[in-house]
Coordinates of C-alpha atoms in Angstrom, one line a residue:
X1 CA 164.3 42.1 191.0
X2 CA 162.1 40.5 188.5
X3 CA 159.5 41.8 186.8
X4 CA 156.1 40.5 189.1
X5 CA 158.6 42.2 192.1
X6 CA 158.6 45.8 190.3
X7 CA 155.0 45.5 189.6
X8 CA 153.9 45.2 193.1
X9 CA 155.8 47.7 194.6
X10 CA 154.8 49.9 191.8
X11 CA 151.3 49.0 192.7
X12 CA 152.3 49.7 196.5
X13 CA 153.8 53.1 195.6
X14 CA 151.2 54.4 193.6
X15 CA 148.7 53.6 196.0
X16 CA 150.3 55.3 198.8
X17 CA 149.6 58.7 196.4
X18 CA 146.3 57.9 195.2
X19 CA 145.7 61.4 194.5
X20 CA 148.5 62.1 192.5
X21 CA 148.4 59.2 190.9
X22 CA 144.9 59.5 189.8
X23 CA 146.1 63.3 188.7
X24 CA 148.3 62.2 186.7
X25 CA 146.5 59.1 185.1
X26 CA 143.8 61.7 184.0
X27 CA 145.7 63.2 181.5
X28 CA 146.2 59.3 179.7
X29 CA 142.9 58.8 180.0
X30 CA 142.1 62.5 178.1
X31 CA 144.4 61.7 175.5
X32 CA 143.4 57.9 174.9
X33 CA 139.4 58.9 175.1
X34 CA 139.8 61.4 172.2
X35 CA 142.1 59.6 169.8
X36 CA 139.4 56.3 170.3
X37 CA 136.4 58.9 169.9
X38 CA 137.9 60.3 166.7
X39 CA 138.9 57.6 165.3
X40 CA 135.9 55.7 165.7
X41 CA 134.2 59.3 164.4
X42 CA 135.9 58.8 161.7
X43 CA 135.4 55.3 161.0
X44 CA 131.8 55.6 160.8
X45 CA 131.8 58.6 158.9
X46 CA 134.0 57.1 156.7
X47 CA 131.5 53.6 155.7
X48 CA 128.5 56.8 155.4
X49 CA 130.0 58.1 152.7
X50 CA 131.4 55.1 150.7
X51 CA 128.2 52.7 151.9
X52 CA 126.2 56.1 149.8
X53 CA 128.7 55.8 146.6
X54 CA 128.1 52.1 146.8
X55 CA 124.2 52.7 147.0
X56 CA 124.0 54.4 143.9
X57 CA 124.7 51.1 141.5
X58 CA 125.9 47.9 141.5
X59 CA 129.6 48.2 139.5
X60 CA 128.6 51.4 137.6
X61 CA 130.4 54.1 135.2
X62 CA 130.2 57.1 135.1
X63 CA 130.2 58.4 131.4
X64 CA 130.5 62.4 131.4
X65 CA 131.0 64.8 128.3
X66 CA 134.1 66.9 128.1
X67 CA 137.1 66.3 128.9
X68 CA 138.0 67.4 132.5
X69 CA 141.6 67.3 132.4
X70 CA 142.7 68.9 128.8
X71 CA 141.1 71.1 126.5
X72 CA 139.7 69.3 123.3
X73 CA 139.3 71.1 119.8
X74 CA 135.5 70.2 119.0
X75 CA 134.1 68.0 121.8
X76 CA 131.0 66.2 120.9
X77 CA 128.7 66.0 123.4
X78 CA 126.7 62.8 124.6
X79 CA 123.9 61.4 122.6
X80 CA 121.0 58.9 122.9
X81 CA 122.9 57.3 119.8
X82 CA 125.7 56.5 121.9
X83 CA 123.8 55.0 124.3
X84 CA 122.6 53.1 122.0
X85 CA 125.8 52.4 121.1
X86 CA 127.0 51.0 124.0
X87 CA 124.2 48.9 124.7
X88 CA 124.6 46.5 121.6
X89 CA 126.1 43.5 123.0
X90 CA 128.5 43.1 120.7
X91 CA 130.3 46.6 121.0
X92 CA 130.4 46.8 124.8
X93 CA 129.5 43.1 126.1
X94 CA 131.1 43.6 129.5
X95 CA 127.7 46.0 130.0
X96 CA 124.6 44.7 131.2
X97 CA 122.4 47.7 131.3
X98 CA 123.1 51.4 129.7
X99 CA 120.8 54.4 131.0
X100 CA 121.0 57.8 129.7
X101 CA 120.3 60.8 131.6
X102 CA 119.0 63.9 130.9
X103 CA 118.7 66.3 134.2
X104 CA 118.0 70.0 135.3
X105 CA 116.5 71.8 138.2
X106 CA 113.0 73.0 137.6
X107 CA 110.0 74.2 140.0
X108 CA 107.6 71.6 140.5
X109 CA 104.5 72.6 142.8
X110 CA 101.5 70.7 144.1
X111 CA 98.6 73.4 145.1
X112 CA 100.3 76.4 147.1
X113 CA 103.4 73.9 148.0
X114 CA 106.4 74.9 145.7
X115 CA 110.3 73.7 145.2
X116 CA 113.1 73.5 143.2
X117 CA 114.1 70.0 142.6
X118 CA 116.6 67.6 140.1
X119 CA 114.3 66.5 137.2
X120 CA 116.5 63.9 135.3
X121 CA 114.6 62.4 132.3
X122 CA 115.2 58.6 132.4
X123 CA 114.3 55.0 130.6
X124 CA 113.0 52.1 132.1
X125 CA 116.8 51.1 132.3
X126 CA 117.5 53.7 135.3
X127 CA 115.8 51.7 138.2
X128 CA 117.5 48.8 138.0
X129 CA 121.0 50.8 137.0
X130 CA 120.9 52.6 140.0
X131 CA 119.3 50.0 142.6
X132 CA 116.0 52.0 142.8
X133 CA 113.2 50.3 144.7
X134 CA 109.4 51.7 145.2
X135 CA 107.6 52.1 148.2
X136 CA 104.8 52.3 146.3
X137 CA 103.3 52.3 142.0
X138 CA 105.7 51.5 139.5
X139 CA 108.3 52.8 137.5
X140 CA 108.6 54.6 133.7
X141 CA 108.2 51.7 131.0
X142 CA 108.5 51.7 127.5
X143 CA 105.2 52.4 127.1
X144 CA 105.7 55.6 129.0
X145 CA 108.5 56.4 127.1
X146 CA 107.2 56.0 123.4
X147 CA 104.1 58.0 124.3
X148 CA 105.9 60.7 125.5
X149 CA 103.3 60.3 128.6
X150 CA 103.4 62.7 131.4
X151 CA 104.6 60.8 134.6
X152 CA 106.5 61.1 137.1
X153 CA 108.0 58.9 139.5
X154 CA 109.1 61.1 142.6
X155 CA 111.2 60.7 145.7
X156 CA 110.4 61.0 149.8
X157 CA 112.0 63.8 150.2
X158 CA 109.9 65.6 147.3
X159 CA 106.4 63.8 148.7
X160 CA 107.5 65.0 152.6
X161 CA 107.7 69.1 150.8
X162 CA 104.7 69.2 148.7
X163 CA 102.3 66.5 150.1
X164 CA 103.5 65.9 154.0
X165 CA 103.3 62.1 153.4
X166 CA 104.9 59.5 151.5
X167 CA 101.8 57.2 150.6
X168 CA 99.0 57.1 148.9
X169 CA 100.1 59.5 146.2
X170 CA 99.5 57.5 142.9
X171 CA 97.6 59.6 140.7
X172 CA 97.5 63.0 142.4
X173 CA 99.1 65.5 140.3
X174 CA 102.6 67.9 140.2
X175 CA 103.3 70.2 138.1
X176 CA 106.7 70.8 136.7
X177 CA 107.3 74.8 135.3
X178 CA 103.8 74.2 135.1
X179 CA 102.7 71.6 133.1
X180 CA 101.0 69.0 134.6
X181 CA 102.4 65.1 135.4
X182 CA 100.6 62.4 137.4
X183 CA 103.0 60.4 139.8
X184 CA 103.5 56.9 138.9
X185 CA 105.4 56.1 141.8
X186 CA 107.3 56.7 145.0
X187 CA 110.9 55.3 145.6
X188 CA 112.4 53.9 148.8
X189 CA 114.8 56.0 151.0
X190 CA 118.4 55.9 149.9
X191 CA 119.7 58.9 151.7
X192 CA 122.4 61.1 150.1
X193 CA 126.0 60.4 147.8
X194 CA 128.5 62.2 146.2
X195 CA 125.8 63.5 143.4
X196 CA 123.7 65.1 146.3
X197 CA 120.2 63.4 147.9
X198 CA 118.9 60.3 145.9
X199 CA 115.7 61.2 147.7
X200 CA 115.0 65.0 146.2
X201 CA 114.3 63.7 142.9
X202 CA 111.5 63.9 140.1
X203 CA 111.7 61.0 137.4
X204 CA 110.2 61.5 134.2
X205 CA 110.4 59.7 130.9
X206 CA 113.5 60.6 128.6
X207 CA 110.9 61.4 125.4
X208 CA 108.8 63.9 127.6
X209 CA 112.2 65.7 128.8
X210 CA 113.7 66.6 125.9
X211 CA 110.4 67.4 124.1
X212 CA 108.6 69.8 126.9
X213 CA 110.7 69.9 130.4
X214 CA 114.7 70.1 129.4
X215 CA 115.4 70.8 126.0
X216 CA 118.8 69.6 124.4
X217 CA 119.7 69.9 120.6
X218 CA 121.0 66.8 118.7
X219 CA 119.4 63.9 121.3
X220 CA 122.0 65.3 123.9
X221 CA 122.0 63.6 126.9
X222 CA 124.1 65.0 130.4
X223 CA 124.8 61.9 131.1
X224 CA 125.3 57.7 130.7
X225 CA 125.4 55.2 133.3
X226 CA 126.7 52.2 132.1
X227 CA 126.2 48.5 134.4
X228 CA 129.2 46.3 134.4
X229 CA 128.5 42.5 134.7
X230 CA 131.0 42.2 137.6
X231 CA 133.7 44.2 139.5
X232 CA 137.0 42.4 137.5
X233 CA 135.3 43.2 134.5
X234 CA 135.5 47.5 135.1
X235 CA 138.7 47.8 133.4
X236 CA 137.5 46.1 130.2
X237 CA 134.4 47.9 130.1
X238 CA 136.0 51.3 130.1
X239 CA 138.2 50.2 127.9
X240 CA 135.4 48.9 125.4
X241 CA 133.3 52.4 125.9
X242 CA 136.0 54.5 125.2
X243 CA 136.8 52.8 122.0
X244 CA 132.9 53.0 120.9
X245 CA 132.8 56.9 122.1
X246 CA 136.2 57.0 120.3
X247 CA 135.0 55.9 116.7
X248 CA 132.2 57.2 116.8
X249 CA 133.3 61.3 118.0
X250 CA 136.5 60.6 115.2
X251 CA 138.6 61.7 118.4
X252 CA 142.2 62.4 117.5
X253 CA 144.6 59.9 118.7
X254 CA 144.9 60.0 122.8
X255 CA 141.8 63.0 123.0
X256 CA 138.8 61.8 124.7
X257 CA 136.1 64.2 124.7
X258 CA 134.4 62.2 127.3
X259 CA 135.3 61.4 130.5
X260 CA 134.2 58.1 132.2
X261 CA 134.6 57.4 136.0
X262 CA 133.7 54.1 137.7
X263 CA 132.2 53.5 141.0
X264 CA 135.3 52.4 142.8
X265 CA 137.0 55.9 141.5
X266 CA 134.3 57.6 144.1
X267 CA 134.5 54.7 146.5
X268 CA 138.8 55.1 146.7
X269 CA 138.9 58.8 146.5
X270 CA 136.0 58.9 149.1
X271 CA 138.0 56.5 151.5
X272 CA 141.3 58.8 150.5
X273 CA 139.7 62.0 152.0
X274 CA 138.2 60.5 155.0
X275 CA 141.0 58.8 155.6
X276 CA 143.3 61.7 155.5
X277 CA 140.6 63.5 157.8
X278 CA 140.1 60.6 160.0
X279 CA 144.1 60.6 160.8
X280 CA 143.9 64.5 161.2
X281 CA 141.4 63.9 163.8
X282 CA 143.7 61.2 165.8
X283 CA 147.0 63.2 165.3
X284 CA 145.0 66.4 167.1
X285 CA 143.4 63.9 169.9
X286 CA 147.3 62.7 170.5
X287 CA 148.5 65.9 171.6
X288 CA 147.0 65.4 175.1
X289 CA 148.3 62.2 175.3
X290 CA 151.6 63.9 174.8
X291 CA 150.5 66.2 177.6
X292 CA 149.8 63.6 179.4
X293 CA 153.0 62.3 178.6
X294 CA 154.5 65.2 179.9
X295 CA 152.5 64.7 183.3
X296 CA 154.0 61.5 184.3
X297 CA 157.5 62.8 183.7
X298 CA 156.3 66.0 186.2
X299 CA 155.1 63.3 188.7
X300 CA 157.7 60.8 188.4
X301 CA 160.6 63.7 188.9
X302 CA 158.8 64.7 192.0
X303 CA 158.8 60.8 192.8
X304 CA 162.4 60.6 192.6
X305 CA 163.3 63.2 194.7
X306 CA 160.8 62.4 197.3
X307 CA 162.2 59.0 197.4
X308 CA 166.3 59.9 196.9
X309 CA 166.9 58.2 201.0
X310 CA 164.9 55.5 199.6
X311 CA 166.8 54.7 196.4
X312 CA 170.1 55.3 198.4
X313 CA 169.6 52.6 201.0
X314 CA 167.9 50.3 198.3
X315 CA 171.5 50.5 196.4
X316 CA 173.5 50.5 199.6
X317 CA 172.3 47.2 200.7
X318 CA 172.8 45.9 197.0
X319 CA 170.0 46.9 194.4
X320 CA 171.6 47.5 191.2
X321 CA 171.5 50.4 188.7
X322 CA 168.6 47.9 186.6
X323 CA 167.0 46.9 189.5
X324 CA 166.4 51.0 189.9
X325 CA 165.3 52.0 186.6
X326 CA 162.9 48.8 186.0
X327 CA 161.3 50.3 189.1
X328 CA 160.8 53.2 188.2
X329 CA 159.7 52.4 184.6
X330 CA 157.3 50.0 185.9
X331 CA 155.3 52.3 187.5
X332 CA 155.5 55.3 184.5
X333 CA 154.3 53.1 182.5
X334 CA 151.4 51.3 185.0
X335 CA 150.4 54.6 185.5
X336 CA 149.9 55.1 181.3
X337 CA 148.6 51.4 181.1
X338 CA 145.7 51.7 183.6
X339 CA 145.5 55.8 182.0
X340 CA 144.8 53.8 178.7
X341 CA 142.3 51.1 180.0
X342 CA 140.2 53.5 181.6
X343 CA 140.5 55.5 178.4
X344 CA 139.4 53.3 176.0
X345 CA 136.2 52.6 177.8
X346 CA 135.5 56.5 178.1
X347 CA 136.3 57.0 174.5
X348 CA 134.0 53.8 173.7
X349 CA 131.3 55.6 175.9
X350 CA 131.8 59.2 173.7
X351 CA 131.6 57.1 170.6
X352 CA 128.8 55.4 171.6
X353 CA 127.1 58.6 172.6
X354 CA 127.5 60.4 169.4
X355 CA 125.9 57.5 167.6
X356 CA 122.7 58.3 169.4
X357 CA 122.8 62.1 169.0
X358 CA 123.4 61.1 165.7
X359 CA 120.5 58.1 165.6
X360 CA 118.0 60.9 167.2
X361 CA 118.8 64.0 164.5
X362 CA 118.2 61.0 162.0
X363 CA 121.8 61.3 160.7
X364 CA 123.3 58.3 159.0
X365 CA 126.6 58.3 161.0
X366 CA 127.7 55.3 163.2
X367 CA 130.4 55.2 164.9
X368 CA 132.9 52.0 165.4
X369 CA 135.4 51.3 167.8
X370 CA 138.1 48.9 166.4
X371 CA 140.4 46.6 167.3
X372 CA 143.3 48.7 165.8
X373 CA 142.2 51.6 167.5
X374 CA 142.1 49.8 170.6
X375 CA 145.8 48.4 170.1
X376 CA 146.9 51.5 169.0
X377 CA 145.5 53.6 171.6
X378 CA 147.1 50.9 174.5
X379 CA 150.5 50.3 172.9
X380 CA 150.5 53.9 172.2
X381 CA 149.8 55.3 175.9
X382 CA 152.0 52.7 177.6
X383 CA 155.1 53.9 174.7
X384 CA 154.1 57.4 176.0
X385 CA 155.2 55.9 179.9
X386 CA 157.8 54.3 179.2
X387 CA 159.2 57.4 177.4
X388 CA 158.5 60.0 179.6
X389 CA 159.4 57.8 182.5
X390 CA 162.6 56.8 181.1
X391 CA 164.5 60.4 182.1
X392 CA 163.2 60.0 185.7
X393 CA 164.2 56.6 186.2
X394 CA 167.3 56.9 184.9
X395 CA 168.1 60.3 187.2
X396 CA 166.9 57.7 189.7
X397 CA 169.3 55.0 188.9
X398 CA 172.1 57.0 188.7
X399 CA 171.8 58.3 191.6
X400 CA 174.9 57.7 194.4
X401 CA 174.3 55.7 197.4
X402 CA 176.5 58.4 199.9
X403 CA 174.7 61.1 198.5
X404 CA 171.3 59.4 198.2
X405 CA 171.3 58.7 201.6
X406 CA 173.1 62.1 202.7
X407 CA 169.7 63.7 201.1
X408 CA 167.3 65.6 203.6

């Protein structure tokens, strides 16, 4: 018997039990539907959260004070020195742009509308660090920043709370603990990251921070973001801030008391966790293929012995012991086969509805059905038939002629 033989009569017997066979193809397509949904869940879940961390800068470190994994005898904390430090050219000339940060939560209101928001005092440096664009006004300038001038450049979320629109807001005026700042500016959307919402912000020059909003002793600053010229240059730019933080802290020999991350530090750990989740997700969504594993070997089992007269005459009049089991594999595993087909199109459809629940609750989450998936989720559920079908064929092929056909 060769191969296009066993299909057909595997087509021939399955059709005979349409019911069963549909029965039994329905756990496949379970099984195969979930792990696609998941996966392509995942998938999109997963570009969310790195397409965030990418959003916040082009090729950016992240320069922190402390030192989060030993303790450090006298830790000097950041300063607008060593920011200015790092931007000389010919300390640190991998960086192209150096923007210190000074940030707290205060009340900022707007008549009878009140909220807590991050203020972060920034320089003129910040925008273009961290990819910021305006929907409307402009952004802090130098001129801002000398005069200690009270402005603020605010985000949508912040103009949705206290003014229930996001333009025609240049000029009105917030107050922040109470003291009064004239918006500047709007920015674009740029939805949420590791470091919270991008969007519930208040910007404010770095001068007017320190001397009236967030008050720091020695010109601290919380934090530095430093812009590398290009992604192959990240390892030499740590490398030349941590020697300029180095001398001038007069750190002992291999004690930082800084800690500096870079974008592709969030970007891999991100991609590690959602990952890790994302094959969670598929490992749980394989169990009912397994059960559906288990299914065919139920039905198959009962095929056999329905069949035993069958499979004795078939070897009486010369079918060999092969001849059996390819039969009977052939059709465990059509059975998985057209389980998975019909599977990967329902899975595609769950996918493709969670997008728009997702699209309508204006959550960022798309989901993407692969071509690994796809491979996976086929080679997977036909393994699953020929596995499960493998004990009932070969009960089947062993089977005696005399007492095949003696069967009642």
């Amino acid at each position: 018997m060769n191969l296009g033989q066993a299909i057909l009569e595997a087509l021939e017997s399955l059709s005979a039990n349409k019911l069963r066979s549909g029965l039994t193809i329905l756990g496949i397509v379970i099984g195969v539907a979930a792990v696609i949904a998941m996966l392509a869940v995942g998938t999109g879940a997963q570009d969310v959260i790195t397409g965030s961390i990418s959003g916040l800068g082009s090729n950016l470190l992240f320069i922190f004070p402390g030192n989060f994994t030993e303790q450090v005898r006298n830790p000097q904390p950041l300063t607008l020195a060593d920011a200015q430090a790092l931007a000389d050219p010919f300390q640190a000339p991998s960086l192209t742009a150096v923007a210190p940060v000074l940030s707290a939560t205060r009340e900022v209101s707007y008549g009878s509308e009140r909220t807590s928001v991050q203020i972060s005092g920034v320089t003129p440096n910040y925008a273009a660090v961290r990819n910021y664009t305006l929907l409307e006004g402009e952004f802090i300038s130098e001129e801002h920043l000398l005069g200690q001038a009270s402005v603020a450049v605010i985000g949508p979320e912040v103009a949705d709370r206290l003014f229930g629109r996001r333009e025609g807001l240049i000029g009105e005026v917030i107050r922040i603990e109470g003291q009064p700042f004239r918006i500047i500016g709007v920015t674009a959307p740029k939805g949420g990251s590791s470091f919270g919402s991008q969007d519930d912000i208040v910007l404010i020059p770095l001068s007017t921070a320190q001397a009236r909003i967030i008050r720091r002793d020695r010109n601290r600053v919380d934090l530095i973001l430093a812009q590398v010229s290009s992604p192959e240059l990240v390892p030499q730019a740590i490398e030349e801030v941590s020697q300029v933080l180095r001398t001038r802290h007069r750190t002992e020999l291999g004690v930082d008391d800084f800690t500096i991350f870079s974008q592709q530090d969030f970007v891999a750990t991100a991609q590690t966790i959602t990952g890790v989740l994302t094959i969670f997700l598929g490992g749980i969504a394989a169990i009912s293929l397994l059960v559906g594993g288990i299914g065919i070997m139920n039905i198959m089992l009962v095929s056999v012995t329905e069949r035993t007269r069958e499979i004795g005459l078939r070897k009486a009049i010369g079918a060999r012991k092969r001849d059996i089991l390819i039969q009977f594999l052939t059709e465990s595993s059509l059975l998985s086969l057209f389980g998975g087909l019909i599977g990967i199109g329902f899975g595609w459809l769950i996918a493709f509805v969670v997008g728009q629940i997702a699209a309508a609750s204006n959550t960022p989450l798309n989901p993407k059905v692969g071509l690994d998936a796809i491979l996976l989720a086929t080679l997977f559920s036909t393994a699953v038939g020929l596995f499960f079908g493998l004990y009932p064929a070969n009960r089947a092929a062993n089977l005696e002629p005399v007492e095949a056909l003696r069967y009642e």
